Amino acid sequence: MIKIGIIGVGTVGEAVVKNLKKNKEIIKARAGKEIKVVKGVVRDLNKKRDINIPLTTDYKEVTQDPEIDIVVELMGGVESAYKVVKDALIHKKAVVTANKALLAYHRFELQKLASTPFGYEASVAGGIPIIKALRDGLSANDIIEIKGIINGTCNYILSEMKKGRDYQEVLKEAQKLGYAEANPTFDVGGYDAAHKLLILASIAYNIDAKPEDILIEGIENINLMDIEFAKEFGYEIKLLGIAKKIDNKIELRVHPTLIKKEEMIAKVDGVMNAVSVIGDTVGETMYYGPGAGGDATASAVISDIIEIARGIKAPMLGFKLPLNKNYKLKEIDEIESKYYLRIATKDKVGVLNKITNVLAKHNISIETFLQKPKDNFAKLLFSTHKCKEKEIKKAIKEIEAFDFVLKPINYIRIEE
Amino acid sequence: MIKIGIIGVGTVGEAVVKNLKKNKEIIKARAGKEIKVVKGVVRDLNKKRDINIPLTTDYKEVTQDPEIDIVVELMGGVESAYKVVKDALIHKKAVVTANKALLAYHRFELQKLASTPFGYEASVAGGIPIIKALRDGLSANDIIEIKGIINGTCNYILSEMKKGRDYQEVLKEAQKLGYAEANPTFDVGGYDAAHKLLILASIAYNIDAKPEDILIEGIENINLMDIEFAKEFGYEIKLLGIAKKIDNKIELRVHPTLIKKEEMIAKVDGVMNAVSVIGDTVGETMYYGPGAGGDATASAVISDIIEIARGIKAPMLGFKLPLNKNYKLKEIDEIESKYYLRIATKDKVGVLNKITNVLAKHNISIETFLQKPKDNFAKLLFSTHKCKEKEIKKAIKEIEAFDFVLKPINYIRIEE
């Protein structure tokens, strides 16, 4: 029998206990052993709960209990969870966690510390087994690129906006439906997706980077004019987490992205998640499913528990030996992309000429251009050929300085 | 170091050797060991090959070589491969195979025999790691249903027919492009998909069944009228392999299927494969990618080699202990489905009345009906509510007996 202690018994913790019970027989046959939750750690012992397991408020009763084999960390947070997980590892417990923030900051330190199995399938894209796909299923591949819809809140909002609905209106609805938090910044600002992207990138490239090191932009400035442009030119707008290897540099970035509507990942709508991975050997594969929710997350947590019960110790971040590639994170300024720009200007003579002059000065060439009259001002929509982040930023700043430009200029990167 | 012998050095075998070499460094870091191909078994030693490994014509030089750790079987065929793989297992070699036919017939016997690791990721859906997803990533779930586009030839043909192209014309093109064999029956008849479905079903349900036991129908009778009906009612036509649990019975079937175009799997076009899995805990997840080709298949083969090099022994069919569920295969006659029927009749009075009488007699109720005049005859398109296989078959036979019916009646099952 395998004995489990769960630290943090909220929605996911309860779902883990319930599903272990519901599928007890099938899980025992797959794992080879019975799995039993013997203790839960909570803040409030008096809170009414749907499940019936022994509870305590002291995490050490789990991390240091000699009877417990696996510590399941579902408490959330970064430093407090780090302390608890370290204590579990020091006491030779196997660890399973759903905590993406913990891993975004401390995955390499934890890997160093972990002599026992360490599962974190639930930390990225909820119920989609993308960690195992990258770590095991695609292990033959030099990964060329990962593109992920790894925040359901953003994908829901952008999908609804396609119907002509306003950002603020949809955000409010998403909050009502429980898809978005009262303070939505962590989701709509791209930070949640960034945490997950960092985890995926370390399995692909063995690269250590922190959220502060990478390009993160949210969907707050997308409006219906952008949606209209996307439709007109055959694109979808998605918040993507992108990891890409170019020579010996790794690009890591999270931002709204225009992608061709024929791409498989462009077809993923609503709160669903999907991760597309391009490997040099296999080509493109994509993984689709629910990225959040108690049961979906519990599915991933339990799959890690079963793996450990089977006696399997996979290399935590996918590498058993150091990778002598010495990949470096690409500086944000050096990232190259195509851009879509939306510029609102006063309806005056010479406006277009002045704007295109600035773009030309920065070596930014225009691929498509669309001008539409709009109430009292002109709406200029450009798409550019590839240019560097630092060039486009300079050009935007210079264009915004013109007195005929109604600031701010909006832009969306284009991936093709 | 891990030493490999490859039996059958064709397109896939060569791709395995080449990709092991190309990604040598990254594979060593992931596996923890260097992987070396030390021998290949071929029929013709004099054939010109792109790779340079020691060759022999005697498989026993691989299966019985004490230096070899893993035997990679890529020779194809059923009984001859079975003999070779058994010999490898008896000599305590780990085995990796891409041979779906071998597994469709002998997976349970091989499981019994295998005390060493046994990998077969490449046997289903080429480069998509669907075996590991089902075996490991979704192990917490009681699987409700699997729906797979697991034959690229059929999906290519059906995708092209949507453009208004004729079946025979597209089939010829598929043969030119190398997507279909000179004798295409194995693909277009659904047999290839059936082999793969049986493998997936044994991981989901631990059920042993042979290709002869299950419902298999191909795409040969689909024509442009069916495509038109599908468009009119919001469906796509896909050849699906379906495994479904209803009470204690498992339905296994391969046939062209009408599915709502909004479903994620309906959006998979061209030669690509995809498998949608519905688990009771996670809900729907889907896995998409290339289902064939030397490199894609090599990606799967090498992922199994790396797993074995890592020292991991996963339970071959996903179960470490017997599953006391005692699932039985559902008899074909008892399978329930909705149907679409296409009936061509002489343009006479009373035709519709006589047909609907037969349907009513067999308790088959009509959901939609569409009649269109067509040259010299009438084209009657029905969709039905759910009914049993045996009922619809009887009804079709009786309707075909009418002298005003231009045989044969075509039908496609509808999944919703």
mmCIF file of C-alpha atoms in Angstrom, chain A residues 19 22-23 25-33 127-129 132-133 135-143 203-204 264 267-268 272 280-282 284-290 295-296 298-299 302-303 306 310 312-315 318-325, chain B residues 19 22-23 25-33 127-129 132-133 135-143 203-204 264 267-268 272 280-282 284-290 295-296 298-299 302-303 306 310 312-315 318-325:
data_model
loop_
_atom_site.group_PDB
_atom_site.id
_atom_site.type_symbol
_atom_site.label_atom_id
_atom_site.label_comp_id
_atom_site.label_asym_id
_atom_site.label_seq_id
_atom_site.Cartn_x
_atom_site.Cartn_y
_atom_site.Cartn_z
ATOM 1 C CA ASN A 19 -11.366 10.455 -7.442
ATOM 2 C CA LYS A 22 -14.238 6.582 -6.976
ATOM 3 C CA ASN A 23 -11.692 4.819 -9.222
ATOM 4 C CA GLU A 25 -10.235 -0.523 -8.199
ATOM 5 C CA ILE A 26 -8.952 0.631 -11.576
ATOM 6 C CA ILE A 27 -6.215 2.748 -9.950
ATOM 7 C CA LYS A 28 -5.067 -0.199 -7.848
ATOM 8 C CA ALA A 29 -4.872 -2.408 -10.960
ATOM 9 C CA ARG A 30 -2.887 0.229 -12.826
ATOM 10 C CA ALA A 31 -0.595 1.178 -9.935
ATOM 11 C CA GLY A 32 -0.095 -2.330 -8.620
ATOM 12 C CA LYS A 33 -0.800 -1.113 -5.112
ATOM 13 C CA GLY A 127 -5.528 17.648 -17.101
ATOM 14 C CA ILE A 128 -3.462 17.550 -20.309
ATOM 15 C CA PRO A 129 -0.489 15.236 -19.731
ATOM 16 C CA LYS A 132 4.926 13.546 -19.565
ATOM 17 C CA ALA A 133 4.527 14.114 -23.318
ATOM 18 C CA ARG A 135 9.603 14.497 -20.843
ATOM 19 C CA ASP A 136 8.869 10.985 -22.170
ATOM 20 C CA GLY A 137 6.876 10.867 -25.400
ATOM 21 C CA LEU A 138 8.944 13.426 -27.304
ATOM 22 C CA SER A 139 12.291 12.623 -25.682
ATOM 23 C CA ALA A 140 13.884 11.688 -29.017
ATOM 24 C CA ASN A 141 13.436 15.228 -30.316
ATOM 25 C CA ASP A 142 15.463 18.361 -30.369
ATOM 26 C CA ILE A 143 12.559 20.711 -29.643
ATOM 27 C CA ILE A 203 12.031 20.177 -20.041
ATOM 28 C CA ALA A 204 12.659 21.124 -23.666
ATOM 29 C CA MET A 264 -4.527 23.507 -35.379
ATOM 30 C CA LYS A 267 -8.940 26.219 -33.639
ATOM 31 C CA VAL A 268 -8.890 25.883 -29.846
ATOM 32 C CA MET A 272 -9.709 24.919 -23.213
ATOM 33 C CA ASP A 280 12.974 18.036 -35.259
ATOM 34 C CA THR A 281 12.172 14.339 -35.636
ATOM 35 C CA VAL A 282 8.411 14.103 -35.193
ATOM 36 C CA GLU A 284 4.228 19.034 -34.947
ATOM 37 C CA THR A 285 2.171 17.300 -32.305
ATOM 38 C CA MET A 286 -0.531 19.008 -30.245
ATOM 39 C CA TYR A 287 -2.096 18.280 -26.873
ATOM 40 C CA TYR A 288 -5.577 19.582 -26.070
ATOM 41 C CA GLY A 289 -7.818 19.509 -23.010
ATOM 42 C CA PRO A 290 -9.090 21.242 -19.880
ATOM 43 C CA ASP A 295 -11.252 17.106 -11.334
ATOM 44 C CA ALA A 296 -9.027 17.782 -14.371
ATOM 45 C CA ALA A 298 -6.789 15.824 -9.844
ATOM 46 C CA SER A 299 -6.439 13.584 -12.914
ATOM 47 C CA ILE A 302 -3.223 11.119 -9.434
ATOM 48 C CA SER A 303 -1.327 10.115 -12.601
ATOM 49 C CA ILE A 306 0.308 6.147 -9.839
ATOM 50 C CA ARG A 310 4.504 1.783 -9.977
ATOM 51 C CA ILE A 312 9.028 4.593 -11.554
ATOM 52 C CA LYS A 313 11.499 7.407 -11.027
ATOM 53 C CA ALA A 314 11.579 9.557 -14.125
ATOM 54 C CA PRO A 315 14.203 12.326 -14.347
ATOM 55 C CA GLY A 318 13.673 15.212 -18.284
ATOM 56 C CA PHE A 319 17.469 15.130 -18.154
ATOM 57 C CA LYS A 320 19.528 12.482 -16.378
ATOM 58 C CA LEU A 321 22.841 14.080 -17.357
ATOM 59 C CA PRO A 322 23.806 17.724 -17.924
ATOM 60 C CA LEU A 323 23.019 18.924 -21.437
ATOM 61 C CA ASN A 324 26.238 20.352 -22.842
ATOM 62 C CA LYS A 325 24.464 22.784 -25.113
ATOM 63 C CA ASN B 19 17.904 10.310 -35.625
ATOM 64 C CA LYS B 22 21.633 13.368 -35.189
ATOM 65 C CA ASN B 23 20.340 13.927 -31.640
ATOM 66 C CA GLU B 25 23.979 14.442 -27.359
ATOM 67 C CA ILE B 26 20.471 15.412 -26.292
ATOM 68 C CA ILE B 27 19.348 11.765 -26.238
ATOM 69 C CA LYS B 28 22.306 10.801 -24.058
ATOM 70 C CA ALA B 29 21.477 13.612 -21.618
ATOM 71 C CA ARG B 30 17.839 12.543 -21.470
ATOM 72 C CA ALA B 31 18.486 8.793 -21.280
ATOM 73 C CA GLY B 32 21.475 8.999 -18.947
ATOM 74 C CA LYS B 33 23.382 6.637 -21.229
ATOM 75 C CA GLY B 127 4.663 10.165 -33.677
ATOM 76 C CA ILE B 128 1.801 11.017 -31.303
ATOM 77 C CA PRO B 129 2.687 9.650 -27.853
ATOM 78 C CA LYS B 132 2.089 6.770 -23.006
ATOM 79 C CA ALA B 133 -0.761 9.280 -22.639
ATOM 80 C CA ARG B 135 -0.948 4.284 -20.024
ATOM 81 C CA ASP B 136 0.588 7.004 -17.850
ATOM 82 C CA GLY B 137 -0.931 10.473 -18.275
ATOM 83 C CA LEU B 138 -4.571 9.405 -18.021
ATOM 84 C CA SER B 139 -4.037 6.516 -15.598
ATOM 85 C CA ALA B 140 -6.298 8.084 -12.969
ATOM 86 C CA ASN B 141 -9.303 7.829 -15.260
ATOM 87 C CA ASP B 142 -11.993 5.341 -15.905
ATOM 88 C CA ILE B 143 -12.032 5.762 -19.687
ATOM 89 C CA ILE B 203 -4.813 -0.050 -22.309
ATOM 90 C CA ALA B 204 -8.157 1.567 -21.518
ATOM 91 C CA MET B 264 -12.151 19.311 -31.892
ATOM 92 C CA LYS B 267 -11.202 19.880 -37.239
ATOM 93 C CA VAL B 268 -8.353 17.475 -38.018
ATOM 94 C CA MET B 272 -2.829 13.969 -39.748
ATOM 95 C CA ASP B 280 -14.384 10.270 -16.108
ATOM 96 C CA THR B 281 -12.043 12.511 -14.112
ATOM 97 C CA VAL B 282 -10.325 14.701 -16.699
ATOM 98 C CA GLU B 284 -11.913 15.249 -22.953
ATOM 99 C CA THR B 285 -8.278 15.486 -23.960
ATOM 100 C CA MET B 286 -7.029 15.158 -27.534
ATOM 101 C CA TYR B 287 -3.687 14.205 -29.053
ATOM 102 C CA TYR B 288 -2.798 15.361 -32.565
ATOM 103 C CA GLY B 289 0.113 14.779 -34.905
ATOM 104 C CA PRO B 290 1.621 12.830 -37.785
ATOM 105 C CA ASP B 295 10.933 10.187 -38.884
ATOM 106 C CA ALA B 296 7.647 10.511 -36.955
ATOM 107 C CA ALA B 298 11.309 6.866 -35.337
ATOM 108 C CA SER B 299 10.472 9.562 -32.764
ATOM 109 C CA ILE B 302 13.404 6.192 -29.833
ATOM 110 C CA SER B 303 11.194 7.489 -26.988
ATOM 111 C CA ILE B 306 15.103 6.195 -23.974
ATOM 112 C CA ARG B 310 16.390 5.358 -18.111
ATOM 113 C CA ILE B 312 11.996 2.412 -16.391
ATOM 114 C CA LYS B 313 9.759 -0.617 -16.683
ATOM 115 C CA ALA B 314 6.201 0.522 -17.210
ATOM 116 C CA PRO B 315 3.425 -2.086 -17.154
ATOM 117 C CA GLY B 318 -0.981 -0.278 -18.352
ATOM 118 C CA PHE B 319 -2.086 -2.755 -15.699
ATOM 119 C CA LYS B 320 0.148 -4.178 -12.983
ATOM 120 C CA LEU B 321 -2.640 -6.274 -11.476
ATOM 121 C CA PRO B 322 -5.673 -7.937 -13.067
ATOM 122 C CA LEU B 323 -8.639 -5.592 -13.440
ATOM 123 C CA ASN B 324 -11.580 -7.269 -11.764
ATOM 124 C CA LYS B 325 -14.125 -5.615 -13.992
#
